[in-house]
GROMACS .gro file of N, CA and C in nm:
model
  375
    1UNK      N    1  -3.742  -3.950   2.790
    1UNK     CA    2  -3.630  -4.027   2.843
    1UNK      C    3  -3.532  -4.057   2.730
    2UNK      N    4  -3.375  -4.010   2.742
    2UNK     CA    5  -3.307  -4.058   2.636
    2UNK      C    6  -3.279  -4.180   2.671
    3UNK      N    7  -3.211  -4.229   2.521
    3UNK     CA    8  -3.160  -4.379   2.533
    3UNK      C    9  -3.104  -4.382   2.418
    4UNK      N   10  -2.951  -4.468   2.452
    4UNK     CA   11  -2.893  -4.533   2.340
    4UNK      C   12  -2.876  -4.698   2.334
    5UNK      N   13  -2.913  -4.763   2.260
    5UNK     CA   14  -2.919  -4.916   2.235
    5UNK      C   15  -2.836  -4.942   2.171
    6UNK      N   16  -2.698  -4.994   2.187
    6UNK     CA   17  -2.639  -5.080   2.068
    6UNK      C   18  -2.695  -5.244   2.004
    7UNK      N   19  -2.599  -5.236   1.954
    7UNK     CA   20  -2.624  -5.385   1.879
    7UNK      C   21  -2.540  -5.426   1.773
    8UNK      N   22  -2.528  -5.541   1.725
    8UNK     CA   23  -2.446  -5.637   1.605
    8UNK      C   24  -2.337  -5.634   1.640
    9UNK      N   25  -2.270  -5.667   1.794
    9UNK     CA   26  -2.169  -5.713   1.875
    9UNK      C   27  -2.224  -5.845   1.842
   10UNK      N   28  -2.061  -5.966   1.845
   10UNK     CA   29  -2.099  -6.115   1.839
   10UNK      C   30  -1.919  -6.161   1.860
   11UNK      N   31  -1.843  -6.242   1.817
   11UNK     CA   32  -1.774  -6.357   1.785
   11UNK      C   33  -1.734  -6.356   1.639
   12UNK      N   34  -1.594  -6.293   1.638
   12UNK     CA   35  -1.539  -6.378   1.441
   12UNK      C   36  -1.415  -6.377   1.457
   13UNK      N   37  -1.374  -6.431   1.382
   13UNK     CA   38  -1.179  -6.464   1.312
   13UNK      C   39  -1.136  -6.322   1.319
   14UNK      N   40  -1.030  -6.357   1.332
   14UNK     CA   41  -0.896  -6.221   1.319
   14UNK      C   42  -0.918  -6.210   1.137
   15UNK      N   43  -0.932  -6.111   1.121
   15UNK     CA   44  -0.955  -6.091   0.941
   15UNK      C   45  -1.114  -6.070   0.921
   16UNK      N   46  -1.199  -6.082   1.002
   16UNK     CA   47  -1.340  -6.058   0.990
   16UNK      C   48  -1.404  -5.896   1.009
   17UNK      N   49  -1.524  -5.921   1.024
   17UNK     CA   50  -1.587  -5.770   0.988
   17UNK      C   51  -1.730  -5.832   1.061
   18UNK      N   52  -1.723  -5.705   1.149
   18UNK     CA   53  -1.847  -5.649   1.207
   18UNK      C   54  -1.939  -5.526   1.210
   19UNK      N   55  -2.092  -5.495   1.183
   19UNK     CA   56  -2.100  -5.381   1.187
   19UNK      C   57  -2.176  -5.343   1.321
   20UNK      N   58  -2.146  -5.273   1.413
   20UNK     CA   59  -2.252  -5.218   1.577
   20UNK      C   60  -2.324  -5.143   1.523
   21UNK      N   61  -2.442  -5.092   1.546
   21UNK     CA   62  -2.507  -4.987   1.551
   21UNK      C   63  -2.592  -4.974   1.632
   22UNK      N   64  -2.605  -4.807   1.702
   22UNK     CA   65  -2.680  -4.758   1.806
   22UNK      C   66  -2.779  -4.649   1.785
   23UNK      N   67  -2.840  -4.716   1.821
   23UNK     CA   68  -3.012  -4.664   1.804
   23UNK      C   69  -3.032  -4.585   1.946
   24UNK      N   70  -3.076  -4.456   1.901
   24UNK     CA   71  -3.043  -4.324   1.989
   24UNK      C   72  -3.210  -4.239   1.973
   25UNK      N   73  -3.241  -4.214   2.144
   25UNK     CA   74  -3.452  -4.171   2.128
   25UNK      C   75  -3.405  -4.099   2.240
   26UNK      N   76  -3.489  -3.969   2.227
   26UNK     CA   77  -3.508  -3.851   2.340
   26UNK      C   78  -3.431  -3.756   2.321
   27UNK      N   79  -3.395  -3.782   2.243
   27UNK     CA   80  -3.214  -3.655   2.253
   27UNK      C   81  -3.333  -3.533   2.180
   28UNK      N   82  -3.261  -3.427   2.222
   28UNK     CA   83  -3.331  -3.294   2.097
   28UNK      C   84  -3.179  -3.198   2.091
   29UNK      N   85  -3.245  -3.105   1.989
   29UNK     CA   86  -3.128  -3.019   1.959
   29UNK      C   87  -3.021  -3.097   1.803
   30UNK      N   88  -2.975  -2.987   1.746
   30UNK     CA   89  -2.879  -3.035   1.615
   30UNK      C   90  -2.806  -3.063   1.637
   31UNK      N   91  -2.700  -2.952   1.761
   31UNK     CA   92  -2.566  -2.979   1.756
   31UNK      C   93  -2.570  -3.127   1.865
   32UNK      N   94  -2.468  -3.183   1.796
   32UNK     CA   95  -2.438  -3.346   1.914
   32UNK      C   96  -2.298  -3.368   1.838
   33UNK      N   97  -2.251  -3.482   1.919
   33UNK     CA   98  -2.132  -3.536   1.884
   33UNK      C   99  -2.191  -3.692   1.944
   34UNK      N  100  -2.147  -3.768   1.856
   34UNK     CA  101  -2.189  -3.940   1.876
   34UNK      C  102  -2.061  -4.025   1.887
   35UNK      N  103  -2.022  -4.096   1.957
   35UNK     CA  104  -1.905  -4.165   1.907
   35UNK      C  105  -1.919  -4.304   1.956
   36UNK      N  106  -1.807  -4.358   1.932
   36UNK     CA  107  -1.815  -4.504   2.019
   36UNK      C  108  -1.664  -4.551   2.100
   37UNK      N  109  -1.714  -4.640   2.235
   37UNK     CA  110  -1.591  -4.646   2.283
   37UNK      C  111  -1.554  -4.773   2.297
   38UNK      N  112  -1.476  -4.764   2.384
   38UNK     CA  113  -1.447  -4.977   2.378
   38UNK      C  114  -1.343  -5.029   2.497
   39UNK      N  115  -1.391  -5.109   2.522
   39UNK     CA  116  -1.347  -5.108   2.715
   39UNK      C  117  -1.267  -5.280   2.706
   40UNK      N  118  -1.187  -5.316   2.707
   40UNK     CA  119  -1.123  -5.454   2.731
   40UNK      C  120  -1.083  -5.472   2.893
   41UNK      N  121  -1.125  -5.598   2.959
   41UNK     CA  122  -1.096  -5.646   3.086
   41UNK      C  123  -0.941  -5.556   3.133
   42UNK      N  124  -0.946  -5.477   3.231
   42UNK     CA  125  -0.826  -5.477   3.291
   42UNK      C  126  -0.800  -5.306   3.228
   43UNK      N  127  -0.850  -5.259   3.146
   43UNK     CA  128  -0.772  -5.179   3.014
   43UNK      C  129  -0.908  -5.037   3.081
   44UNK      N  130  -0.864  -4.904   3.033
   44UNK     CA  131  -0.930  -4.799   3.027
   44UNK      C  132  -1.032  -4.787   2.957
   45UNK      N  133  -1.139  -4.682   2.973
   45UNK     CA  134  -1.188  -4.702   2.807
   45UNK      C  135  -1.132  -4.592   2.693
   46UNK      N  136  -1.133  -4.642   2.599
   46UNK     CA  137  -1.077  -4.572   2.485
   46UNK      C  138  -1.159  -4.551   2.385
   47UNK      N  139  -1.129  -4.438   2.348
   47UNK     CA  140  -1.259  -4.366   2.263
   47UNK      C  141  -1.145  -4.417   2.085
   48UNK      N  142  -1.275  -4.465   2.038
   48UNK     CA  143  -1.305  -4.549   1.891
   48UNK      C  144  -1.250  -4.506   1.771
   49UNK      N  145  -1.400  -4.407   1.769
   49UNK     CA  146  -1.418  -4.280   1.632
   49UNK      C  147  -1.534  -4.217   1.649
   50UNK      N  148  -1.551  -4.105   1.648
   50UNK     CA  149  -1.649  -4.019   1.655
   50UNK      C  150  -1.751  -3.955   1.567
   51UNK      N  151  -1.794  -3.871   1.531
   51UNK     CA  152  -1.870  -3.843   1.422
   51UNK      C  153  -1.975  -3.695   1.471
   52UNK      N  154  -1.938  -3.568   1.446
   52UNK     CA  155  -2.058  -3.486   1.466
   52UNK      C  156  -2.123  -3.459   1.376
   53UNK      N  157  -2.240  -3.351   1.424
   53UNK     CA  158  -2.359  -3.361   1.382
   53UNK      C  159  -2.375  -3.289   1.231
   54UNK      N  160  -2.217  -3.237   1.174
   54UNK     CA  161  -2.193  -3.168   1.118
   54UNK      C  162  -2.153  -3.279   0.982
   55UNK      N  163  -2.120  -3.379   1.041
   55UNK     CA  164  -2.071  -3.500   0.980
   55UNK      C  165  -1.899  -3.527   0.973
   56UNK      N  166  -1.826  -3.463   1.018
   56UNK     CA  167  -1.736  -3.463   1.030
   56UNK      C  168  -1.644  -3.560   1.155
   57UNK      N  169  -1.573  -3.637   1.127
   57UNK     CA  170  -1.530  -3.795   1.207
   57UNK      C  171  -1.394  -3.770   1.251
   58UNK      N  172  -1.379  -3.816   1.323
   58UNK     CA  173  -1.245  -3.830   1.418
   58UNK      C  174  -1.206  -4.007   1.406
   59UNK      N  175  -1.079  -4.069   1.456
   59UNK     CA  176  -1.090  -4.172   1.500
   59UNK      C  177  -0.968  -4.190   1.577
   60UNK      N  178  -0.933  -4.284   1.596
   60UNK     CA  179  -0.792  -4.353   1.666
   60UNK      C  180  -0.702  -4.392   1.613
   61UNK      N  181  -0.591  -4.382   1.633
   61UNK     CA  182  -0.481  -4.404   1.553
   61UNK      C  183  -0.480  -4.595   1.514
   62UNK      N  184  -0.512  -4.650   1.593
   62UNK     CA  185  -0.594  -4.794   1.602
   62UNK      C  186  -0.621  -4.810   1.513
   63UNK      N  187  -0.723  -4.745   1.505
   63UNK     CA  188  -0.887  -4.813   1.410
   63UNK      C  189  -0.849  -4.757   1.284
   64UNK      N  190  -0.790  -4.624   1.227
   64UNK     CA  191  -0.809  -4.571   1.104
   64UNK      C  192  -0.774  -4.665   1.014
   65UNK      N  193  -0.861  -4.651   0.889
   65UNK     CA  194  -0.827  -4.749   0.756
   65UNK      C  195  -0.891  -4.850   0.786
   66UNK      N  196  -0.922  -4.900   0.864
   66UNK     CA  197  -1.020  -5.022   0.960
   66UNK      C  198  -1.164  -5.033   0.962
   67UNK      N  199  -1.160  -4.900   1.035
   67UNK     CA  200  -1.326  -4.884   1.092
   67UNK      C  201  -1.378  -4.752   1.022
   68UNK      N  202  -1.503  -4.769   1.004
   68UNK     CA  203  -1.581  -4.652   0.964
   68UNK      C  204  -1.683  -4.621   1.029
   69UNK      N  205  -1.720  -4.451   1.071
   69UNK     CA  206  -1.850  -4.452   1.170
   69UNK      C  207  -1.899  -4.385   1.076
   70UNK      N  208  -2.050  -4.377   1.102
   70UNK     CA  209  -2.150  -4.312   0.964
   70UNK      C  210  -2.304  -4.299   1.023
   71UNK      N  211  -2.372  -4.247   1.037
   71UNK     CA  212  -2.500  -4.239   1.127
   71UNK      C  213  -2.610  -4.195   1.015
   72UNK      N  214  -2.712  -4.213   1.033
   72UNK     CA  215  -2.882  -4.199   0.936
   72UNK      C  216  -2.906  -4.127   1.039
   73UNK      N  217  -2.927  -3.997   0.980
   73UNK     CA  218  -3.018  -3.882   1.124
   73UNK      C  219  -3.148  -3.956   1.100
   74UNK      N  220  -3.212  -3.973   0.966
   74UNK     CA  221  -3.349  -4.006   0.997
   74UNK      C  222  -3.379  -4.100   1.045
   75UNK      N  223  -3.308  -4.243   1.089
   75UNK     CA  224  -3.337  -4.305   1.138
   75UNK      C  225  -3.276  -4.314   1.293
   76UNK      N  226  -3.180  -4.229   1.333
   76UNK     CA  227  -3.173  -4.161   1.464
   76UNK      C  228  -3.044  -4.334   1.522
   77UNK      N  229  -2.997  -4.342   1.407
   77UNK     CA  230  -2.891  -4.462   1.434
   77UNK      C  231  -2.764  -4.449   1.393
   78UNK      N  232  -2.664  -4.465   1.465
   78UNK     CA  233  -2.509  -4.452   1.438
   78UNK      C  234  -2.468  -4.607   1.423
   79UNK      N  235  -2.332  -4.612   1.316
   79UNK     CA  236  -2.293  -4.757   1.309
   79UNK      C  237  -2.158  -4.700   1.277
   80UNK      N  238  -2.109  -4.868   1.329
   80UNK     CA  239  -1.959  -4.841   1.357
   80UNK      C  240  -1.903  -4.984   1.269
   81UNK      N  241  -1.863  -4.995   1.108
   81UNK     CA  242  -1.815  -5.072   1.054
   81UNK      C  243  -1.693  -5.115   1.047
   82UNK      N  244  -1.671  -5.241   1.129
   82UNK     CA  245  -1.537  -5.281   1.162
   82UNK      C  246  -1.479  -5.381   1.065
   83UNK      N  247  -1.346  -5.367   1.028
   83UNK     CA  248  -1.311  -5.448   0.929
   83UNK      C  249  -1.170  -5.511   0.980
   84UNK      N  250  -1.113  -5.589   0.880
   84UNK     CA  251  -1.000  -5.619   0.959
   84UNK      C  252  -0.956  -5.645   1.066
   85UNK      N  253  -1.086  -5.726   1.154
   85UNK     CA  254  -1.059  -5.738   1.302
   85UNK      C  255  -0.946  -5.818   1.343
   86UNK      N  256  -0.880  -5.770   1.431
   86UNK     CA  257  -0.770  -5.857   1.480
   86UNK      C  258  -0.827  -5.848   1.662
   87UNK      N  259  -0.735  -5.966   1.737
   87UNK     CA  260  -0.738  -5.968   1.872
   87UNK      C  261  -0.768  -5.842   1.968
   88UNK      N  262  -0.672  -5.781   1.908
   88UNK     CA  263  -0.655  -5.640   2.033
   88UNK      C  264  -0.773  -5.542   1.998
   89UNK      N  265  -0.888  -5.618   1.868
   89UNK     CA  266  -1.021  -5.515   1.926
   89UNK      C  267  -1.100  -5.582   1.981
   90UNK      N  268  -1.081  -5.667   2.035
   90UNK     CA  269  -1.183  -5.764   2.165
   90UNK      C  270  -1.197  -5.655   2.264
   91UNK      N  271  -1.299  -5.597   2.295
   91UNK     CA  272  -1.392  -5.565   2.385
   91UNK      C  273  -1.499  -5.517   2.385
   92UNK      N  274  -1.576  -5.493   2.500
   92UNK     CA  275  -1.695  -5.396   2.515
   92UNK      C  276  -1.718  -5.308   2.430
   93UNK      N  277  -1.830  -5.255   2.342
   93UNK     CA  278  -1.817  -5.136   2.237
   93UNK      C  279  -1.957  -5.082   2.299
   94UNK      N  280  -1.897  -4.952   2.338
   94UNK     CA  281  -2.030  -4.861   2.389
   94UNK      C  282  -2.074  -4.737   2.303
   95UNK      N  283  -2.174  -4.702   2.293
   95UNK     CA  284  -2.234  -4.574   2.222
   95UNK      C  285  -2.216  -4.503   2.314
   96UNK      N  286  -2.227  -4.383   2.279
   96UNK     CA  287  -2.195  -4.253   2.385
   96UNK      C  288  -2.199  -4.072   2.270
   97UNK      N  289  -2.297  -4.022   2.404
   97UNK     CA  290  -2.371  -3.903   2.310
   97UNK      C  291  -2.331  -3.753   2.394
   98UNK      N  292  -2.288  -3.711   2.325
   98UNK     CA  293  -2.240  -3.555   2.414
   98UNK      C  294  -2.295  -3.433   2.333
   99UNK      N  295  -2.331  -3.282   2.393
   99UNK     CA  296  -2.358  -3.182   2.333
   99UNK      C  297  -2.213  -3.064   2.363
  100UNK      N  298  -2.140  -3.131   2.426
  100UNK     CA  299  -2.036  -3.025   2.481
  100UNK      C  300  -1.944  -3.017   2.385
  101UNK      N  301  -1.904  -2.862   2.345
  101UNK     CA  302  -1.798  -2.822   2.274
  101UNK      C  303  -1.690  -2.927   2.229
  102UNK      N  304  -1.636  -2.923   2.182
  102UNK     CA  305  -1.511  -2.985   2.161
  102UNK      C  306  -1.481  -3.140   2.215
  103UNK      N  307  -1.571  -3.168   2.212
  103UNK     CA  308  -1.517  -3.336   2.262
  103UNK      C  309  -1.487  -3.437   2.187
  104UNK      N  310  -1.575  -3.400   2.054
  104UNK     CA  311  -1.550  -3.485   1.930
  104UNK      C  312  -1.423  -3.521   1.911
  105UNK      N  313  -1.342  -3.417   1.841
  105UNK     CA  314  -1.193  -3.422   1.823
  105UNK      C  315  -1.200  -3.525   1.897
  106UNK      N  316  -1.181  -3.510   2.040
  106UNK     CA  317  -1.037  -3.574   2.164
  106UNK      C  318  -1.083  -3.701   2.192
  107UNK      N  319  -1.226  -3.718   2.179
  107UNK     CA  320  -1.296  -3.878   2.208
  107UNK      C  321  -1.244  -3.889   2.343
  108UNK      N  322  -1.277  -3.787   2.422
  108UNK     CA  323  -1.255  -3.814   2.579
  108UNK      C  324  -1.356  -3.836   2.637
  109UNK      N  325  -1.400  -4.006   2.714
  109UNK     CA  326  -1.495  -4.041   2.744
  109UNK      C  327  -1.546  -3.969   2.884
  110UNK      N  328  -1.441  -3.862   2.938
  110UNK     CA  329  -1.546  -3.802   3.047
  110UNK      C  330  -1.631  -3.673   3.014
  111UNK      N  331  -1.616  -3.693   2.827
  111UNK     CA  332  -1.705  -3.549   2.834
  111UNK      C  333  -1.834  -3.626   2.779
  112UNK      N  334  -1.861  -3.730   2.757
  112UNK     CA  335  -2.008  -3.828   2.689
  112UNK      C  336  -2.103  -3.838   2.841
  113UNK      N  337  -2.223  -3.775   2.875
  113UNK     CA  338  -2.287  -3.763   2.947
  113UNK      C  339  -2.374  -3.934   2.953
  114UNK      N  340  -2.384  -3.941   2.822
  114UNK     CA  341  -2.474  -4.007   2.815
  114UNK      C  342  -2.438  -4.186   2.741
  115UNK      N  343  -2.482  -4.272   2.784
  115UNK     CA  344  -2.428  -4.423   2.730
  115UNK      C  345  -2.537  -4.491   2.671
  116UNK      N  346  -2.522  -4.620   2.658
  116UNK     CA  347  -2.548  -4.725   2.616
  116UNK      C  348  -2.509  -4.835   2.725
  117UNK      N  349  -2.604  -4.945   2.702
  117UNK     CA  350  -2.534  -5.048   2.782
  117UNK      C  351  -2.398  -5.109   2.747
  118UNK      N  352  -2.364  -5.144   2.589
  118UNK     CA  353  -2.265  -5.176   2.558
  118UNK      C  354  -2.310  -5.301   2.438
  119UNK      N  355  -2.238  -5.354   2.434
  119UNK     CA  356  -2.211  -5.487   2.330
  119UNK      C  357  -2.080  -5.602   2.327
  120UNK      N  358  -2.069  -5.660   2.316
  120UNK     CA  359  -1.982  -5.747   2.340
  120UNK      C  360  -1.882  -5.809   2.179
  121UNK      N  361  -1.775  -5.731   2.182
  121UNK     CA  362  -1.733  -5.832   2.045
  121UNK      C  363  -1.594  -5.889   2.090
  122UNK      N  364  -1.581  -5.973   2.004
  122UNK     CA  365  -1.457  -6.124   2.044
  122UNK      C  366  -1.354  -6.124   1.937
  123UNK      N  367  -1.273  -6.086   1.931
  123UNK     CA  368  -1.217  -6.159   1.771
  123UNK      C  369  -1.051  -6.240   1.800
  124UNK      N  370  -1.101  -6.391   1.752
  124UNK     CA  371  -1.007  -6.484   1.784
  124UNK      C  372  -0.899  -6.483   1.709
  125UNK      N  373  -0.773  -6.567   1.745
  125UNK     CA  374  -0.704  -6.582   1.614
  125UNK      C  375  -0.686  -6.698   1.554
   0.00000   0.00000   0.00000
């Protein structure tokens, strides 16, 4: 059975730093693409920054200079280090795992088969 678990979603100041990471069991095979997305009340979801299996990262015009994604194959966990939080990254942050061609690049959440429940982060001002 696969599964992805996030975690270290919480509550901080505009200027703070968070790190998520998702803990990922069942998957097989090398090639993957991992990324993370992030869903605010009312809003689409929008894909983060990505990362394949190759190690090579994508992100959002958003997040760059901000956030960093970085994953431990051996410990089968992706993390998503957020810095500089301001308001407009208040939302939902989901893990999400795909084997399909080309999705990395585009961080288009209808090619991620596979989720996470999510996590919850806040950042006030």
């Amino acid at each position: 059975q696969v599964q992805l678990v996030e975690s270290g979603g919480g509550s901080v100041q505009s200027g703070g730093s968070l790190r998520l990471s998702c803990a990922a069991s069942g998957f097989r095979g090398s090639y993957y693409c991992m990324a993370w997305f992030r869903q605010a009340p009312g809003k689409e979801r929008e894909g983060v920054a990505g990362i394949h299996s190759d190690g090579s990262t994508s992100y959002a015009d958003s997040v760059k200079g901000r956030f960093t994604i970085s994953q431990d194959p051996a410990k089968n966990t992706l993390y998503l280090q957020m810095n500089s939080l301001n308001p407009d990254d208040t939302a939902m942050y989901y893990c999400a795992r795909t084997t399909i061609y080309g999705t990395c690049g585009r961080l288009n959440f209808k090619g991620f088969p596979y989720w996470g429940q999510g996590t919850q982060v806040t950042v006030s001002s």
